[in-house]
mmCIF file of C-alpha atoms in Angstrom:
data_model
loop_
_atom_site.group_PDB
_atom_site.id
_atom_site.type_symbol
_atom_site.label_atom_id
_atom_site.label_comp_id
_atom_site.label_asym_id
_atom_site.label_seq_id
_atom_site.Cartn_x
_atom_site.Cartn_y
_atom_site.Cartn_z
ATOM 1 C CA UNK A 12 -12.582 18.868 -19.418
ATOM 2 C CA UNK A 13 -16.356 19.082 -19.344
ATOM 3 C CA UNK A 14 -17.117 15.416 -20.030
ATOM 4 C CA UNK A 15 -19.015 14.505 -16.506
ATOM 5 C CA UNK A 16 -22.049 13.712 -18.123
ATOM 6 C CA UNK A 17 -20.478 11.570 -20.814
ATOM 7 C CA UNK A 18 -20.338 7.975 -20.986
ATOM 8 C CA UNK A 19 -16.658 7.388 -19.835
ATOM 9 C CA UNK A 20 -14.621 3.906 -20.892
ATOM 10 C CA UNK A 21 -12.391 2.862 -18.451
ATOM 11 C CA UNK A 22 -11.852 -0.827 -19.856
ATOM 12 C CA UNK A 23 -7.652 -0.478 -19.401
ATOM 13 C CA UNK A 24 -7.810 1.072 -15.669
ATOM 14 C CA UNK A 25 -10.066 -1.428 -14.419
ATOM 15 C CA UNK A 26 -8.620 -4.772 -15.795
ATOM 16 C CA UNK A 27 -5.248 -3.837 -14.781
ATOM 17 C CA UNK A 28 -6.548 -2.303 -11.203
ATOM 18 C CA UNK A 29 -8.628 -5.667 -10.967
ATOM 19 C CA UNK A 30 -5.482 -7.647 -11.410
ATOM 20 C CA UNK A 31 -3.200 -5.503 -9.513
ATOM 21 C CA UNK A 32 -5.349 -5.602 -6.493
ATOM 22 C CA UNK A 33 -4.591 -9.039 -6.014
ATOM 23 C CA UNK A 34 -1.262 -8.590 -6.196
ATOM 24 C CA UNK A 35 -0.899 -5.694 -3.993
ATOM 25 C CA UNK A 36 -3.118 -7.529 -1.390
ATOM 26 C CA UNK A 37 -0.694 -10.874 -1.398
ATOM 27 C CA UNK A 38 2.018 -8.770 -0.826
ATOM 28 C CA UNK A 39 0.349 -6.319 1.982
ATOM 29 C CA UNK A 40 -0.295 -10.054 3.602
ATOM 30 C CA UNK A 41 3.600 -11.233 2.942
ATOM 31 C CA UNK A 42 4.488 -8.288 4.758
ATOM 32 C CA UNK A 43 2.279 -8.905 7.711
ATOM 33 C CA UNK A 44 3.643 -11.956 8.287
ATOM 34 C CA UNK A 45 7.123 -11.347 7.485
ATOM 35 C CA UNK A 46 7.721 -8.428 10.271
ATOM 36 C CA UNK A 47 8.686 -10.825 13.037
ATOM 37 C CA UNK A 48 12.025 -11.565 11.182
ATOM 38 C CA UNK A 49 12.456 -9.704 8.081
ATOM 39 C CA UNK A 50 11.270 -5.562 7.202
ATOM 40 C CA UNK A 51 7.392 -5.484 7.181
ATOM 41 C CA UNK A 52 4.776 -5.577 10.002
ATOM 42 C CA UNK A 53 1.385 -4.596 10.684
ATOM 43 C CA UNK A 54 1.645 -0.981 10.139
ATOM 44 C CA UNK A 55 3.236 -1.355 6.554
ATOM 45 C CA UNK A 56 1.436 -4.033 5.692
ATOM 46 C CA UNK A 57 -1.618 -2.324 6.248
ATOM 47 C CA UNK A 58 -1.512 0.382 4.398
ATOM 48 C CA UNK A 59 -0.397 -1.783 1.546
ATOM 49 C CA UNK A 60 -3.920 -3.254 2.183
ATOM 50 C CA UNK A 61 -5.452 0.603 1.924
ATOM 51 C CA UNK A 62 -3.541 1.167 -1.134
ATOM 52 C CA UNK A 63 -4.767 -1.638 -2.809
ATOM 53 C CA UNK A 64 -8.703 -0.468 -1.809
ATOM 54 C CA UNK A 65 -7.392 2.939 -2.866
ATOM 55 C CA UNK A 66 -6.423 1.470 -6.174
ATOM 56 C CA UNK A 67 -10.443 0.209 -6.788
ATOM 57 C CA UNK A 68 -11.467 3.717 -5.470
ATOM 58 C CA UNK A 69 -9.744 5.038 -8.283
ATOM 59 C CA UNK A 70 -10.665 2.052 -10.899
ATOM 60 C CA UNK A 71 -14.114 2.321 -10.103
ATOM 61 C CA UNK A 72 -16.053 4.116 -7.137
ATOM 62 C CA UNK A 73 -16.926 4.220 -4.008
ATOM 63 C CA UNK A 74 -20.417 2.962 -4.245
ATOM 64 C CA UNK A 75 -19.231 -0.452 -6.155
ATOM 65 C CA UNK A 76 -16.183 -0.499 -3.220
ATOM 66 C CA UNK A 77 -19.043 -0.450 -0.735
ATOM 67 C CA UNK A 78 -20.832 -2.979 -2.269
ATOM 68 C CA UNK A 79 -18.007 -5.581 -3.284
ATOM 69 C CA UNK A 80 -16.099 -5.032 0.279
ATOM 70 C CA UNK A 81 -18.686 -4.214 3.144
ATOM 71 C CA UNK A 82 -16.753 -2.926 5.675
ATOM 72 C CA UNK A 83 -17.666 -0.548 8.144
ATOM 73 C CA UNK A 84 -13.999 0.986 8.375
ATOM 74 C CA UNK A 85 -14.725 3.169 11.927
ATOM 75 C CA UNK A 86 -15.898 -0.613 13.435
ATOM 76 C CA UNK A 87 -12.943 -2.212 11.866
ATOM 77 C CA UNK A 88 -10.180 0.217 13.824
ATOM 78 C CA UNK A 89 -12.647 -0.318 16.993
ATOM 79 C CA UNK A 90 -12.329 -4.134 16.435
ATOM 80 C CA UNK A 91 -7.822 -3.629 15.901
ATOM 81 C CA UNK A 92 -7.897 -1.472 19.298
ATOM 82 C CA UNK A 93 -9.735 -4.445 21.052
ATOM 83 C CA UNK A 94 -7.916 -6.951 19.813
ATOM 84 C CA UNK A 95 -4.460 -5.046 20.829
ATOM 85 C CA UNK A 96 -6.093 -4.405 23.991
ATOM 86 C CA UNK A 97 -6.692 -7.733 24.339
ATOM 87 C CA UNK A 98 -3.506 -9.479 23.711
ATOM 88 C CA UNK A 99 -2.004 -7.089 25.908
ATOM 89 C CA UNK A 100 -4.434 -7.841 28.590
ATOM 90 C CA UNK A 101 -3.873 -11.546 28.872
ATOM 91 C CA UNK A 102 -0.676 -11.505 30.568
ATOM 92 C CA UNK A 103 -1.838 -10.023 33.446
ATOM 93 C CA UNK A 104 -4.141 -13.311 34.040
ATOM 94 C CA UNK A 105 -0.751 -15.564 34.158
ATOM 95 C CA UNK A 106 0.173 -13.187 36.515
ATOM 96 C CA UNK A 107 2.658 -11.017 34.491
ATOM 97 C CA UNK A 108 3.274 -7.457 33.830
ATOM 98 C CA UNK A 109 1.090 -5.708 31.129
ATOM 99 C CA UNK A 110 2.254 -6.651 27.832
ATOM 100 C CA UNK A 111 4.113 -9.391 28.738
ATOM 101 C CA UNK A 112 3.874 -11.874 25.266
ATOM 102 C CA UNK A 113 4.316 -15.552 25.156
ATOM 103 C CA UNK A 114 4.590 -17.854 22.805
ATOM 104 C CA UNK A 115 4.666 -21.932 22.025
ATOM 105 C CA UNK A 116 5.187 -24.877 19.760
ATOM 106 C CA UNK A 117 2.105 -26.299 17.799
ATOM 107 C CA UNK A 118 1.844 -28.499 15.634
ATOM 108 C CA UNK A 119 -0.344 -27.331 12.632
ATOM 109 C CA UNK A 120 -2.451 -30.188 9.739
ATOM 110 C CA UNK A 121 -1.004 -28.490 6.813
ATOM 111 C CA UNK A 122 2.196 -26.578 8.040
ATOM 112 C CA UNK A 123 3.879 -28.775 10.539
ATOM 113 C CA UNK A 124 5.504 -27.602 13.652
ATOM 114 C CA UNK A 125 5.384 -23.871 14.180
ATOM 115 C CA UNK A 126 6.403 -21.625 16.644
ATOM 116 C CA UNK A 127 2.924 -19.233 17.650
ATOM 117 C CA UNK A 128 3.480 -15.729 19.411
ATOM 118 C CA UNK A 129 0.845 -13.272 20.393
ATOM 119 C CA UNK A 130 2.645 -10.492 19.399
ATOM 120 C CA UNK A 131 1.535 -11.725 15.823
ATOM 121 C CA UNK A 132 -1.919 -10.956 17.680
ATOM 122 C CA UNK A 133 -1.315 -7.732 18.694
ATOM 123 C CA UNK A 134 0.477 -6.840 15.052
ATOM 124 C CA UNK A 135 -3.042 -8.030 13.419
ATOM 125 C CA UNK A 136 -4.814 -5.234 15.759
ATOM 126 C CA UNK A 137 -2.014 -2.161 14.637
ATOM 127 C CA UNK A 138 -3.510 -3.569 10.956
ATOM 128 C CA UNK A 139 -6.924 -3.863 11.467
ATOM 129 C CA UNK A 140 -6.325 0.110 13.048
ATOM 130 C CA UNK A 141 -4.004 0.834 10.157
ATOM 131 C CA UNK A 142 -6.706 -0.065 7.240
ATOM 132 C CA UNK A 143 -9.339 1.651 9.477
ATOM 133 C CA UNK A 144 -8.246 4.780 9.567
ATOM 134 C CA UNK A 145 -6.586 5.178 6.432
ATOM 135 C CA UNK A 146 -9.962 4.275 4.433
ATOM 136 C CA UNK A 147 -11.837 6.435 7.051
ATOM 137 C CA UNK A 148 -9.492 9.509 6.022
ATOM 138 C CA UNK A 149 -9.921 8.753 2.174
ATOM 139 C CA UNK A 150 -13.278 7.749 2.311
ATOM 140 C CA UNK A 151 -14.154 10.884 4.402
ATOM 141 C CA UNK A 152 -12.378 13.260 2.000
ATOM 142 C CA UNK A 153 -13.530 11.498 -1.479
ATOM 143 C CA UNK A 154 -17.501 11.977 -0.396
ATOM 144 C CA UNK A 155 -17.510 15.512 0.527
ATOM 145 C CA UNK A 156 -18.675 17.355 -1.848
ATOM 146 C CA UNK B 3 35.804 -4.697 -10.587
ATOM 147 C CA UNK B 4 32.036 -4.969 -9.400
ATOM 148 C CA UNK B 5 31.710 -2.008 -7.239
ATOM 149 C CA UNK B 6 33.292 0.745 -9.903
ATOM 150 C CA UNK B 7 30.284 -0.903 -12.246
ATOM 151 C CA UNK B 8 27.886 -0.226 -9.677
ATOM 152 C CA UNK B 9 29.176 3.227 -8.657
ATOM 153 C CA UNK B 10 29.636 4.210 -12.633
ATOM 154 C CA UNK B 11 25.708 3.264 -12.741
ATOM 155 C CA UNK B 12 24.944 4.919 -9.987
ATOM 156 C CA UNK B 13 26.137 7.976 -11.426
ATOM 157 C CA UNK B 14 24.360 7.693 -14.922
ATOM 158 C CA UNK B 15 20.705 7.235 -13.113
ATOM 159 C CA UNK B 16 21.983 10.302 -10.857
ATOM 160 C CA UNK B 17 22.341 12.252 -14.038
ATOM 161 C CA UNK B 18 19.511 10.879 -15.402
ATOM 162 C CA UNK B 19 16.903 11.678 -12.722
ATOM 163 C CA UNK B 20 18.658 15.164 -13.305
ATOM 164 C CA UNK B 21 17.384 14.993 -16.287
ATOM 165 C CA UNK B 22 13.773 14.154 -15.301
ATOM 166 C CA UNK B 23 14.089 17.129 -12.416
ATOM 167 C CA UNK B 24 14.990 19.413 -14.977
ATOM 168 C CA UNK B 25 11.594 17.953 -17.262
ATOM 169 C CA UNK B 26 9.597 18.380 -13.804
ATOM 170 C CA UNK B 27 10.692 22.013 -13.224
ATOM 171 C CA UNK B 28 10.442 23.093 -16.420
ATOM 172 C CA UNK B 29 7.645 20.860 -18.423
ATOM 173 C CA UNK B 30 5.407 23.336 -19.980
ATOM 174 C CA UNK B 31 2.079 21.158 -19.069
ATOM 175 C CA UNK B 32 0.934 19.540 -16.251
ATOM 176 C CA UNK B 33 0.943 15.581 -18.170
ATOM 177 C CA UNK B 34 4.784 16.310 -18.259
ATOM 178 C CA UNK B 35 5.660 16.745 -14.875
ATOM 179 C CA UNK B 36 3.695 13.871 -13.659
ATOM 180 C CA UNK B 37 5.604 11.995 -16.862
ATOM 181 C CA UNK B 38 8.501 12.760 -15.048
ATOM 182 C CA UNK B 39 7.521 11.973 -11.615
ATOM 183 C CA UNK B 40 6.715 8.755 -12.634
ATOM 184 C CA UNK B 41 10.130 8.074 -14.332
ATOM 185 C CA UNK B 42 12.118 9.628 -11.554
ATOM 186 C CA UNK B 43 9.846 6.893 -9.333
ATOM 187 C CA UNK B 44 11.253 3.889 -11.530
ATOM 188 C CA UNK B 45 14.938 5.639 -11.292
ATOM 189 C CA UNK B 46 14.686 5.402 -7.488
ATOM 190 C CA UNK B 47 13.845 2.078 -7.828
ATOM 191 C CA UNK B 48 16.801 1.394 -10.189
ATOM 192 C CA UNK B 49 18.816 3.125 -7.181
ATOM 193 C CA UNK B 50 17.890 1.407 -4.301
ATOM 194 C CA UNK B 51 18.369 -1.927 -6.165
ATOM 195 C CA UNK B 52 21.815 -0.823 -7.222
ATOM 196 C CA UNK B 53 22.499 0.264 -3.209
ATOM 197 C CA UNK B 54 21.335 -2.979 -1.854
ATOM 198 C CA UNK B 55 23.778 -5.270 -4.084
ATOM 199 C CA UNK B 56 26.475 -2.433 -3.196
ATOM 200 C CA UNK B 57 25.818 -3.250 0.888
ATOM 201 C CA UNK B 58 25.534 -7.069 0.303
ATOM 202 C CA UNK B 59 21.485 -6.807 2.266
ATOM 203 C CA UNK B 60 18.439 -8.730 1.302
ATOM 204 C CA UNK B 61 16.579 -6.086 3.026
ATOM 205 C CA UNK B 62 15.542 -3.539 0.909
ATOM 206 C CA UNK B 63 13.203 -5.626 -1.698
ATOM 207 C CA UNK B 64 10.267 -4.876 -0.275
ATOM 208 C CA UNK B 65 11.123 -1.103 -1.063
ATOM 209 C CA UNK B 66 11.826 -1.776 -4.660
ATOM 210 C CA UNK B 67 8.407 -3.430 -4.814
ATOM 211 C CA UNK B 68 6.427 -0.927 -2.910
ATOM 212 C CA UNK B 69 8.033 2.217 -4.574
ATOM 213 C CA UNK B 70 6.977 0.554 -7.960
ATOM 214 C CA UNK B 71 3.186 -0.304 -6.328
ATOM 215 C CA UNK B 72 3.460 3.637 -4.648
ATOM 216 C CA UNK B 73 4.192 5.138 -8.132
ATOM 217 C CA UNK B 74 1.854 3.777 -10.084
ATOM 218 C CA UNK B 75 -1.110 4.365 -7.863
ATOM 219 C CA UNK B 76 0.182 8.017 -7.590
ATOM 220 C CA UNK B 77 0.315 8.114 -10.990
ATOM 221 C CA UNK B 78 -3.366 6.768 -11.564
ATOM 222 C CA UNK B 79 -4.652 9.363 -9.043
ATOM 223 C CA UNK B 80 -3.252 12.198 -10.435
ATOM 224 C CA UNK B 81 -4.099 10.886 -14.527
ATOM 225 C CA UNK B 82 -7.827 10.866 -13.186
ATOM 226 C CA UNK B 83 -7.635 14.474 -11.100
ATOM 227 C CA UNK B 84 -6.239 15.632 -14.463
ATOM 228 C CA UNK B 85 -8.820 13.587 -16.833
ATOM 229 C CA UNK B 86 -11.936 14.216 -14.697
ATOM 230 C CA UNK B 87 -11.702 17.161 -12.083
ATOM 231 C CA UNK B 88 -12.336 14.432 -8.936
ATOM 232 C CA UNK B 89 -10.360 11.461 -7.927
ATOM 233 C CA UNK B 90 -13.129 9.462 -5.884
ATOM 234 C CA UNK B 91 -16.295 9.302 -7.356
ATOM 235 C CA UNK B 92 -18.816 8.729 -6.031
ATOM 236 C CA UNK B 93 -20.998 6.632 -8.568
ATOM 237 C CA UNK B 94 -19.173 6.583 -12.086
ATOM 238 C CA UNK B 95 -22.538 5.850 -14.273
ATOM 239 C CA UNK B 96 -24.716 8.421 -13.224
ATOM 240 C CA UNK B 97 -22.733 11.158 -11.643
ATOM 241 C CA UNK B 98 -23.740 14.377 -9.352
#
């Protein structure tokens, strides 16, 4: 068990957790934008998102994670709460009731006509919060020492 | 015809996640268990596939794929507790 100061050869974990990643990360986003009709949603989706980051912790460490993804994860659920806050703000400048949502027609260059809702806004803040504190909890436990 | 076929299956991957309890209980080393874990994992899998043909839904594929995604990372993190003591390094080349 005593081989901390060897030279360890993790060539298999990391090209698969590499690879993986991606995978895990298209389908954390699939499930983002899937929860307005199908299972899925911001809170599922993000910790898809933290699973996949938790899948490089484990391939490599947290120093490279730092350096590859620089997030500040504490900012990052600061920025989700504001941007809930915000979408649920809004309404009450049309002259609606707190968390009122709305939604319209546009008409998108590369996707055509497609039907916009904020709550898609509010959804991206529950996964900005979602990733936030997840990595904070990992990340907090993982460097103690 | 369809459903005894399904039921019938459902019954062998009961008996055979049995199986894998009985390995997880009784496995004589640690690598065992988490063998087993990971099997039982992919049986689950099996079983919710199997449940959402039997109830005619569309809406249980994104559990197949995340139990498979959840069991392997679970598997990873405990293969490195057991391999190297810590799960999250904190920087692999020259460490402590």
């Amino acid at each position: 068990m005593n081989r901390k100061n060897d030279q360890v050869n993790d060539v298999i974990l990391q090209t698969a957790a590499v690879i993986i990643f991606f995978i895990i990360i298209v389908f954390s986003i699939n499930l983002f934008f899937a929860g307005h009709y199908s299972p899925g949603g911001g809170f599922i989706g993000g910790l898809m998102t933290a699973a996949a980051l938790v899948l490089l912790l484990l391939a490599f460490d947290s120093k490279t994670l730092a350096n590859v993804l620089p997030f500040d994860y504490r900012k990052m659920t600061a920025l989700g709460l504001a941007i809930a806050l915000l979408t649920s703000l809004h309404s009450i400048f049309w002259g609606r009731p707190f968390l009122t949502h709305a939604y319209d027609k546009f008409d998108l260059p590369l996707l055509g006509e497609q039907t916009l809702h904020t709550a898609i806004a509010f959804d991206l803040g529950v996964y900005l919060v979602v990733i936030g504190v997840t990595m904070t909890i990992i990340q907090t436990i993982g460097e103690s020492e | 015809m369809l459903d005894i076929i399904i039921y019938v299956a459902l019954a062998i991957l009961v008996l055979a996640m049995l199986g894998m309890l009985y390995r997880v209980v009784k496995g004589p080393t640690t690598a065992d268990r988490v063998i087993a874990l990971d099997s039982i994992g992919i049986g689950l899998i099996s079983v919710v596939s199997l449940l959402s043909i039997l109830l005619d839904t569309t809406m249980f594929f994104e559990v197949i794929l995340l139990l498979g995604i959840l069991a392997f990372i679970g598997t990873v993190a405990f293969s490195k507790f057991l391999e190297r003591g810590e799960i999250i390094q904190h920087d692999r080349n020259n460490d402590l």
